[in-house]
Amino acid sequence: MIPKTPPFAWTAKAYIAIASVLLAVVFGLGVALSPSRTPTVAVIGDRADEVRTALGIAQSDDATVTIVLLNRWDSLRHLPDIAELCWDACHFGAAAQIALTQMRFSKTRKVVVFHLPDFENDLACVVERARFEAQALRAAFPACKTNAARLAVWILPMGLGRIS
């Protein structure tokens, strides 16, 4: 005969529930107690000086938002860290504007790649879109050049993959 489990006994389900609650509390405390970061912006690539002056920002070495301007997709080979981050979205030219958000605990980084020929070299539109992207992680879509698509790619922490 199999002995019956008493109703007060701990089960694996209870242990998993307690561990999940503890992890959620630790994560919540980490987010709540982490210092706020003021967003810093770096603009690199073709015609970067013009866009930087139009945005009215100073170049930052440790930027939370990096704006990359390309005249050709092939230019990514000169930026290997961004090419690796962008992966197939940039290599196939999936959209005129690709917003890559690399989620890391208290160090989230955003890289926005603009393919200038898709904007017909309209720097005013590129500057407007870059300003929207620099303001928030989930940027709104401005009204200029609505035919130039925006692709958002979220890169999950710890190598868990990508969501696009």
Coordinates of N, CA and C in Angstrom, one line a residue:
M1 N 0.8 -1.2 0.0 CA 0.0 0.0 0.0 C 0.9 1.3 0.0
I2 N 0.5 2.2 -0.8 CA 1.2 3.5 -0.9 C 0.7 4.4 0.2
P3 N 1.6 5.0 1.0 CA 1.1 5.9 2.0 C 0.6 7.2 1.4
K4 N -0.4 7.7 2.0 CA -1.0 8.9 1.5 C -0.2 10.1 2.0
T5 N 0.0 11.1 1.1 CA 0.7 12.3 1.5 C -0.1 13.2 2.4
P6 N 0.4 13.5 3.5 CA -0.4 14.4 4.4 C -0.7 15.7 3.7
P7 N -1.8 16.3 4.0 CA -2.2 17.6 3.4 C -1.2 18.8 3.7
F8 N -0.4 18.7 4.7 CA 0.4 19.8 5.1 C 1.8 19.6 4.5
A9 N 2.1 18.6 3.8 CA 3.4 18.3 3.3 C 3.8 19.3 2.1
W10 N 5.0 19.6 2.0 CA 5.5 20.5 1.0 C 5.7 19.7 -0.3
T11 N 5.3 20.2 -1.4 CA 5.5 19.6 -2.7 C 6.4 20.4 -3.6
A12 N 6.8 19.8 -4.7 CA 7.7 20.5 -5.6 C 7.0 21.8 -6.1
K13 N 5.7 21.7 -6.3 CA 5.0 22.9 -6.8 C 5.1 24.1 -5.8
A14 N 5.0 23.8 -4.5 CA 5.1 24.8 -3.5 C 6.5 25.4 -3.5
Y15 N 7.5 24.6 -3.6 CA 8.9 25.1 -3.7 C 9.2 26.0 -4.9
I16 N 8.6 25.6 -6.0 CA 8.8 26.4 -7.3 C 8.1 27.7 -7.1
A17 N 6.9 27.7 -6.5 CA 6.1 28.9 -6.3 C 6.9 29.9 -5.4
I18 N 7.5 29.4 -4.3 CA 8.2 30.2 -3.4 C 9.5 30.8 -4.0
A19 N 10.2 29.9 -4.8 CA 11.4 30.4 -5.5 C 11.1 31.5 -6.5
S20 N 10.0 31.3 -7.2 CA 9.5 32.3 -8.2 C 9.2 33.6 -7.5
V21 N 8.5 33.6 -6.4 CA 8.2 34.8 -5.7 C 9.5 35.5 -5.2
L22 N 10.4 34.7 -4.7 CA 11.6 35.3 -4.2 C 12.5 35.9 -5.3
L23 N 12.5 35.3 -6.5 CA 13.2 35.9 -7.6 C 12.6 37.2 -8.1
A24 N 11.2 37.2 -8.1 CA 10.5 38.4 -8.5 C 10.8 39.5 -7.5
V25 N 10.8 39.2 -6.2 CA 11.1 40.3 -5.2 C 12.5 40.8 -5.4
V26 N 13.5 39.9 -5.6 CA 14.9 40.3 -5.8 C 15.0 41.2 -7.0
F27 N 14.4 40.8 -8.1 CA 14.5 41.6 -9.4 C 13.8 42.9 -9.2
G28 N 12.6 43.0 -8.5 CA 11.9 44.2 -8.3 C 12.8 45.2 -7.4
L29 N 13.4 44.6 -6.4 CA 14.3 45.5 -5.5 C 15.5 46.0 -6.3
G30 N 16.0 45.2 -7.2 CA 17.2 45.6 -8.0 C 16.8 46.7 -8.9
V31 N 15.7 46.7 -9.5 CA 15.2 47.7 -10.4 C 14.9 49.0 -9.6
A32 N 14.2 48.8 -8.5 CA 13.8 50.0 -7.7 C 15.0 50.7 -7.1
L33 N 16.0 50.0 -6.7 CA 17.2 50.6 -6.0 C 18.3 51.0 -6.9
S34 N 18.2 50.6 -8.2 CA 19.3 50.9 -9.1 C 19.2 52.4 -9.4
P35 N 20.4 53.1 -9.6 CA 20.3 54.5 -9.8 C 19.8 54.8 -11.2
S36 N 19.1 55.9 -11.4 CA 18.6 56.3 -12.7 C 19.7 56.7 -13.6
R37 N 19.6 56.4 -14.8 CA 20.6 56.8 -15.8 C 20.1 57.8 -16.7
T38 N 20.8 58.9 -16.9 CA 20.4 59.9 -17.9 C 20.8 59.4 -19.3
P39 N 20.0 59.4 -20.3 CA 20.4 58.9 -21.6 C 21.4 59.7 -22.2
T40 N 22.4 59.1 -22.7 CA 23.5 59.7 -23.5 C 23.5 59.2 -24.9
V41 N 23.8 60.0 -25.9 CA 23.7 59.7 -27.3 C 25.0 59.8 -28.0
A42 N 25.3 58.8 -28.9 CA 26.4 58.9 -29.8 C 25.9 58.7 -31.2
V43 N 26.4 59.5 -32.1 CA 26.0 59.4 -33.5 C 27.3 59.1 -34.3
I44 N 27.2 58.0 -35.1 CA 28.4 57.5 -35.9 C 27.9 57.2 -37.3
G45 N 28.9 57.2 -38.2 CA 28.6 56.8 -39.6 C 28.6 57.9 -40.5
D46 N 28.0 57.7 -41.7 CA 28.0 58.7 -42.8 C 27.1 59.9 -42.4
R47 N 27.6 61.1 -42.6 CA 26.9 62.3 -42.3 C 26.6 62.5 -40.8
A48 N 27.4 61.9 -39.9 CA 27.1 61.9 -38.5 C 27.2 63.3 -37.9
D49 N 28.2 64.1 -38.4 CA 28.4 65.4 -37.9 C 27.1 66.3 -38.1
E50 N 26.5 66.2 -39.3 CA 25.4 67.0 -39.6 C 24.2 66.6 -38.7
V51 N 24.0 65.3 -38.5 CA 22.9 64.8 -37.6 C 23.1 65.2 -36.2
R52 N 24.4 65.1 -35.7 CA 24.7 65.4 -34.3 C 24.5 66.9 -34.1
T53 N 24.9 67.8 -35.0 CA 24.6 69.2 -34.8 C 23.1 69.5 -34.9
A54 N 22.4 68.8 -35.7 CA 20.9 69.1 -35.8 C 20.2 68.6 -34.5
L55 N 20.7 67.5 -33.9 CA 20.1 67.1 -32.7 C 20.5 67.9 -31.5
G56 N 21.7 68.6 -31.6 CA 22.1 69.5 -30.6 C 22.7 68.8 -29.4
I57 N 23.4 67.7 -29.6 CA 24.0 66.9 -28.6 C 25.5 66.8 -28.6
A58 N 26.1 66.5 -27.5 CA 27.5 66.2 -27.5 C 27.8 64.7 -27.6
Q59 N 28.8 64.4 -28.3 CA 29.1 63.0 -28.5 C 29.5 62.3 -27.2
S60 N 29.0 61.2 -26.9 CA 29.3 60.5 -25.6 C 30.1 59.2 -25.9
D61 N 31.1 58.9 -25.2 CA 31.9 57.7 -25.4 C 31.1 56.4 -24.9
D62 N 30.4 56.6 -23.7 CA 29.7 55.5 -23.1 C 28.2 55.8 -23.3
A63 N 27.7 55.7 -24.5 CA 26.3 56.1 -24.9 C 25.3 55.0 -24.6
T64 N 24.1 55.4 -24.1 CA 23.0 54.5 -23.9 C 22.3 54.3 -25.2
V65 N 22.3 55.3 -26.1 CA 21.7 55.3 -27.4 C 22.7 55.6 -28.4
T66 N 22.9 54.7 -29.4 CA 23.9 54.9 -30.5 C 23.1 55.0 -31.8
I67 N 23.2 56.1 -32.5 CA 22.6 56.3 -33.8 C 23.7 56.0 -34.8
V68 N 23.4 55.0 -35.7 CA 24.3 54.6 -36.8 C 23.7 55.0 -38.1
L69 N 24.4 55.8 -38.9 CA 23.9 56.2 -40.2 C 24.8 55.5 -41.3
L70 N 24.1 54.9 -42.2 CA 24.8 54.1 -43.3 C 24.3 54.5 -44.7
N71 N 25.2 54.8 -45.6 CA 24.8 55.0 -47.0 C 24.7 53.6 -47.7
R72 N 25.4 52.6 -47.2 CA 25.4 51.2 -47.8 C 25.4 50.2 -46.7
W73 N 24.6 49.2 -46.8 CA 24.6 48.1 -45.8 C 26.0 47.5 -45.7
D74 N 26.8 47.5 -46.7 CA 28.1 46.9 -46.7 C 29.0 47.6 -45.7
S75 N 28.7 48.8 -45.3 CA 29.6 49.6 -44.4 C 29.6 49.0 -43.0
L76 N 28.7 48.1 -42.7 CA 28.6 47.5 -41.4 C 29.9 46.6 -41.1
R77 N 30.6 46.2 -42.1 CA 31.7 45.4 -41.9 C 32.8 46.2 -41.2
H78 N 32.7 47.5 -41.2 CA 33.7 48.4 -40.5 C 33.3 48.6 -39.1
L79 N 32.1 48.2 -38.7 CA 31.6 48.3 -37.4 C 31.2 46.9 -36.9
P80 N 32.2 46.0 -36.6 CA 31.9 44.6 -36.3 C 31.0 44.4 -35.0
D81 N 31.1 45.2 -34.0 CA 30.3 45.0 -32.8 C 28.8 45.3 -33.1
I82 N 28.6 46.3 -33.9 CA 27.2 46.6 -34.3 C 26.6 45.6 -35.3
A83 N 27.5 45.1 -36.2 CA 27.1 44.1 -37.2 C 26.7 42.8 -36.4
E84 N 27.5 42.5 -35.4 CA 27.2 41.3 -34.6 C 25.9 41.4 -33.9
L85 N 25.6 42.6 -33.3 CA 24.4 42.9 -32.6 C 23.2 42.9 -33.5
C86 N 23.4 43.4 -34.7 CA 22.3 43.6 -35.6 C 21.9 42.2 -36.3
W87 N 22.9 41.4 -36.5 CA 22.7 40.1 -37.0 C 22.1 40.1 -38.4
D88 N 21.0 39.3 -38.6 CA 20.4 39.2 -39.9 C 19.5 40.3 -40.3
A89 N 19.0 41.1 -39.3 CA 18.1 42.2 -39.6 C 18.8 43.3 -40.5
C90 N 20.1 43.5 -40.2 CA 20.9 44.5 -41.0 C 21.4 43.8 -42.3
H91 N 21.9 42.6 -42.2 CA 22.5 41.9 -43.3 C 21.5 41.7 -44.5
F92 N 20.3 41.6 -44.2 CA 19.3 41.5 -45.2 C 18.6 42.8 -45.5
G93 N 18.9 43.9 -44.8 CA 18.3 45.2 -45.1 C 16.8 45.1 -44.8
A94 N 16.4 44.5 -43.7 CA 15.0 44.3 -43.4 C 14.1 45.5 -43.3
A95 N 14.7 46.7 -42.9 CA 13.9 47.9 -42.9 C 14.9 49.1 -43.0
A96 N 14.3 50.2 -43.3 CA 15.1 51.5 -43.4 C 15.6 51.9 -42.1
Q97 N 14.9 51.6 -41.0 CA 15.3 52.0 -39.6 C 15.2 50.8 -38.8
I98 N 16.3 50.4 -38.2 CA 16.3 49.2 -37.3 C 16.7 49.6 -35.9
A99 N 15.8 49.4 -34.9 CA 16.0 49.8 -33.5 C 16.3 48.5 -32.8
L100 N 17.6 48.4 -32.3 CA 18.0 47.2 -31.6 C 18.1 47.6 -30.1
T101 N 17.4 46.9 -29.3 CA 17.4 47.2 -27.8 C 18.0 46.0 -27.1
Q102 N 19.2 46.2 -26.6 CA 19.9 45.1 -25.9 C 19.6 45.3 -24.4
M103 N 18.8 44.4 -23.9 CA 18.4 44.4 -22.5 C 19.4 43.8 -21.6
R104 N 19.9 44.6 -20.7 CA 20.9 44.1 -19.7 C 20.4 44.8 -18.4
F105 N 20.7 44.1 -17.3 CA 20.3 44.6 -16.0 C 20.9 46.0 -15.7
S106 N 20.1 47.0 -15.6 CA 20.5 48.4 -15.4 C 21.5 49.0 -16.4
K107 N 21.7 48.3 -17.5 CA 22.6 48.8 -18.5 C 22.0 48.6 -19.9
T108 N 20.7 48.8 -20.1 CA 20.1 48.6 -21.3 C 20.7 49.5 -22.4
R109 N 21.0 49.0 -23.5 CA 21.6 49.8 -24.6 C 20.8 49.7 -25.8
K110 N 20.7 50.8 -26.5 CA 19.9 50.9 -27.7 C 20.7 51.4 -28.9
V111 N 20.7 50.6 -30.0 CA 21.4 51.0 -31.2 C 20.4 51.1 -32.3
V112 N 20.3 52.3 -33.0 CA 19.4 52.5 -34.1 C 20.2 52.7 -35.4
V113 N 19.9 51.9 -36.3 CA 20.6 51.9 -37.6 C 19.7 52.5 -38.6
F114 N 20.1 53.6 -39.3 CA 19.4 54.2 -40.4 C 20.1 53.9 -41.7
H115 N 19.3 53.5 -42.7 CA 19.9 53.3 -44.1 C 19.4 54.6 -44.8
L116 N 20.4 55.5 -45.0 CA 20.0 56.8 -45.6 C 19.4 56.8 -47.0
P117 N 19.8 56.0 -47.9 CA 19.1 56.0 -49.2 C 17.6 55.7 -49.2
D118 N 17.2 54.9 -48.2 CA 15.8 54.7 -48.0 C 15.0 55.9 -47.6
F119 N 15.7 56.9 -47.0 CA 15.1 58.2 -46.6 C 15.3 59.2 -47.7
E120 N 15.9 58.8 -48.8 CA 16.2 59.7 -49.9 C 17.0 60.9 -49.4
N121 N 18.0 60.6 -48.5 CA 18.9 61.6 -47.9 C 18.2 62.8 -47.3
D122 N 16.9 62.5 -46.8 CA 16.2 63.6 -46.1 C 16.6 63.6 -44.6
L123 N 17.6 64.4 -44.3 CA 18.2 64.4 -43.0 C 17.2 65.0 -41.9
A124 N 16.3 65.8 -42.3 CA 15.3 66.3 -41.4 C 14.5 65.2 -40.8
C125 N 14.1 64.3 -41.6 CA 13.3 63.1 -41.2 C 14.2 62.2 -40.3
V126 N 15.4 62.0 -40.7 CA 16.3 61.1 -39.9 C 16.5 61.7 -38.5
V127 N 16.7 63.1 -38.5 CA 16.9 63.7 -37.2 C 15.7 63.6 -36.3
E128 N 14.5 63.8 -36.9 CA 13.2 63.7 -36.2 C 13.1 62.3 -35.6
R129 N 13.4 61.3 -36.4 CA 13.3 59.9 -35.9 C 14.3 59.6 -34.9
A130 N 15.5 60.1 -35.1 CA 16.6 59.9 -34.1 C 16.2 60.5 -32.7
R131 N 15.6 61.7 -32.8 CA 15.2 62.4 -31.6 C 14.1 61.5 -30.8
F132 N 13.2 60.9 -31.6 CA 12.2 60.1 -31.0 C 12.8 58.8 -30.3
E133 N 13.8 58.3 -31.0 CA 14.5 57.1 -30.5 C 15.3 57.4 -29.3
A134 N 15.9 58.5 -29.2 CA 16.7 58.9 -28.0 C 15.9 59.2 -26.8
Q135 N 14.6 59.5 -26.9 CA 13.8 59.9 -25.8 C 13.4 58.7 -25.0
A136 N 13.1 57.5 -25.6 CA 12.5 56.4 -24.8 C 13.0 55.1 -25.5
L137 N 12.8 54.0 -24.6 CA 13.2 52.7 -25.2 C 12.1 52.2 -26.2
R138 N 10.9 52.6 -26.0 CA 9.8 52.2 -27.0 C 9.4 53.5 -27.6
A139 N 10.0 53.8 -28.7 CA 9.8 55.1 -29.3 C 8.5 55.1 -30.2
A140 N 7.9 56.3 -30.3 CA 6.8 56.5 -31.2 C 7.3 56.6 -32.6
F141 N 6.4 56.4 -33.5 CA 6.7 56.5 -35.0 C 6.3 57.8 -35.5
P142 N 7.3 58.7 -35.9 CA 6.9 60.0 -36.4 C 6.3 59.9 -37.8
A143 N 5.7 61.0 -38.2 CA 4.9 61.0 -39.4 C 5.7 61.1 -40.7
C144 N 7.0 61.5 -40.6 CA 7.8 61.7 -41.8 C 8.1 60.4 -42.4
K145 N 8.1 60.3 -43.7 CA 8.5 59.1 -44.5 C 7.9 57.8 -44.0
T146 N 6.6 57.7 -44.0 CA 5.9 56.6 -43.5 C 6.2 55.3 -44.3
N147 N 6.7 55.5 -45.5 CA 7.0 54.3 -46.3 C 8.4 53.7 -45.9
A148 N 9.2 54.4 -45.2 CA 10.5 53.9 -44.7 C 10.2 53.1 -43.3
A149 N 10.1 51.8 -43.4 CA 9.7 51.0 -42.3 C 10.7 51.1 -41.1
R150 N 10.1 50.8 -39.9 CA 10.9 50.7 -38.7 C 10.8 49.3 -38.2
L151 N 11.9 48.6 -37.9 CA 11.9 47.3 -37.3 C 12.5 47.4 -35.9
A152 N 11.7 46.9 -34.9 CA 12.2 46.9 -33.6 C 12.7 45.5 -33.2
V153 N 13.9 45.4 -32.7 CA 14.4 44.1 -32.3 C 14.9 44.2 -30.9
W154 N 14.3 43.3 -30.0 CA 14.7 43.3 -28.6 C 15.6 42.1 -28.4
I155 N 16.8 42.3 -27.9 CA 17.8 41.3 -27.6 C 17.7 41.0 -26.2
L156 N 17.3 39.8 -25.9 CA 17.1 39.3 -24.5 C 18.4 39.1 -23.8
P157 N 18.5 39.3 -22.5 CA 19.7 39.1 -21.7 C 20.1 37.6 -21.6
M158 N 21.4 37.4 -21.3 CA 22.0 36.1 -21.1 C 21.8 35.2 -22.3
G159 N 21.8 35.7 -23.5 CA 21.8 34.9 -24.7 C 20.5 34.1 -24.9
L160 N 19.4 34.7 -24.4 CA 18.1 34.0 -24.5 C 17.5 34.2 -25.8
G161 N 18.0 35.0 -26.7 CA 17.5 35.1 -28.0 C 17.1 36.5 -28.4
R162 N 16.3 36.6 -29.4 CA 15.8 37.9 -30.0 C 14.3 37.9 -30.2
I163 N 13.7 39.0 -30.1 CA 12.3 39.2 -30.4 C 12.2 40.3 -31.4
S164 N 11.6 40.1 -32.5 CA 11.4 41.2 -33.5 C 10.1 41.1 -34.1

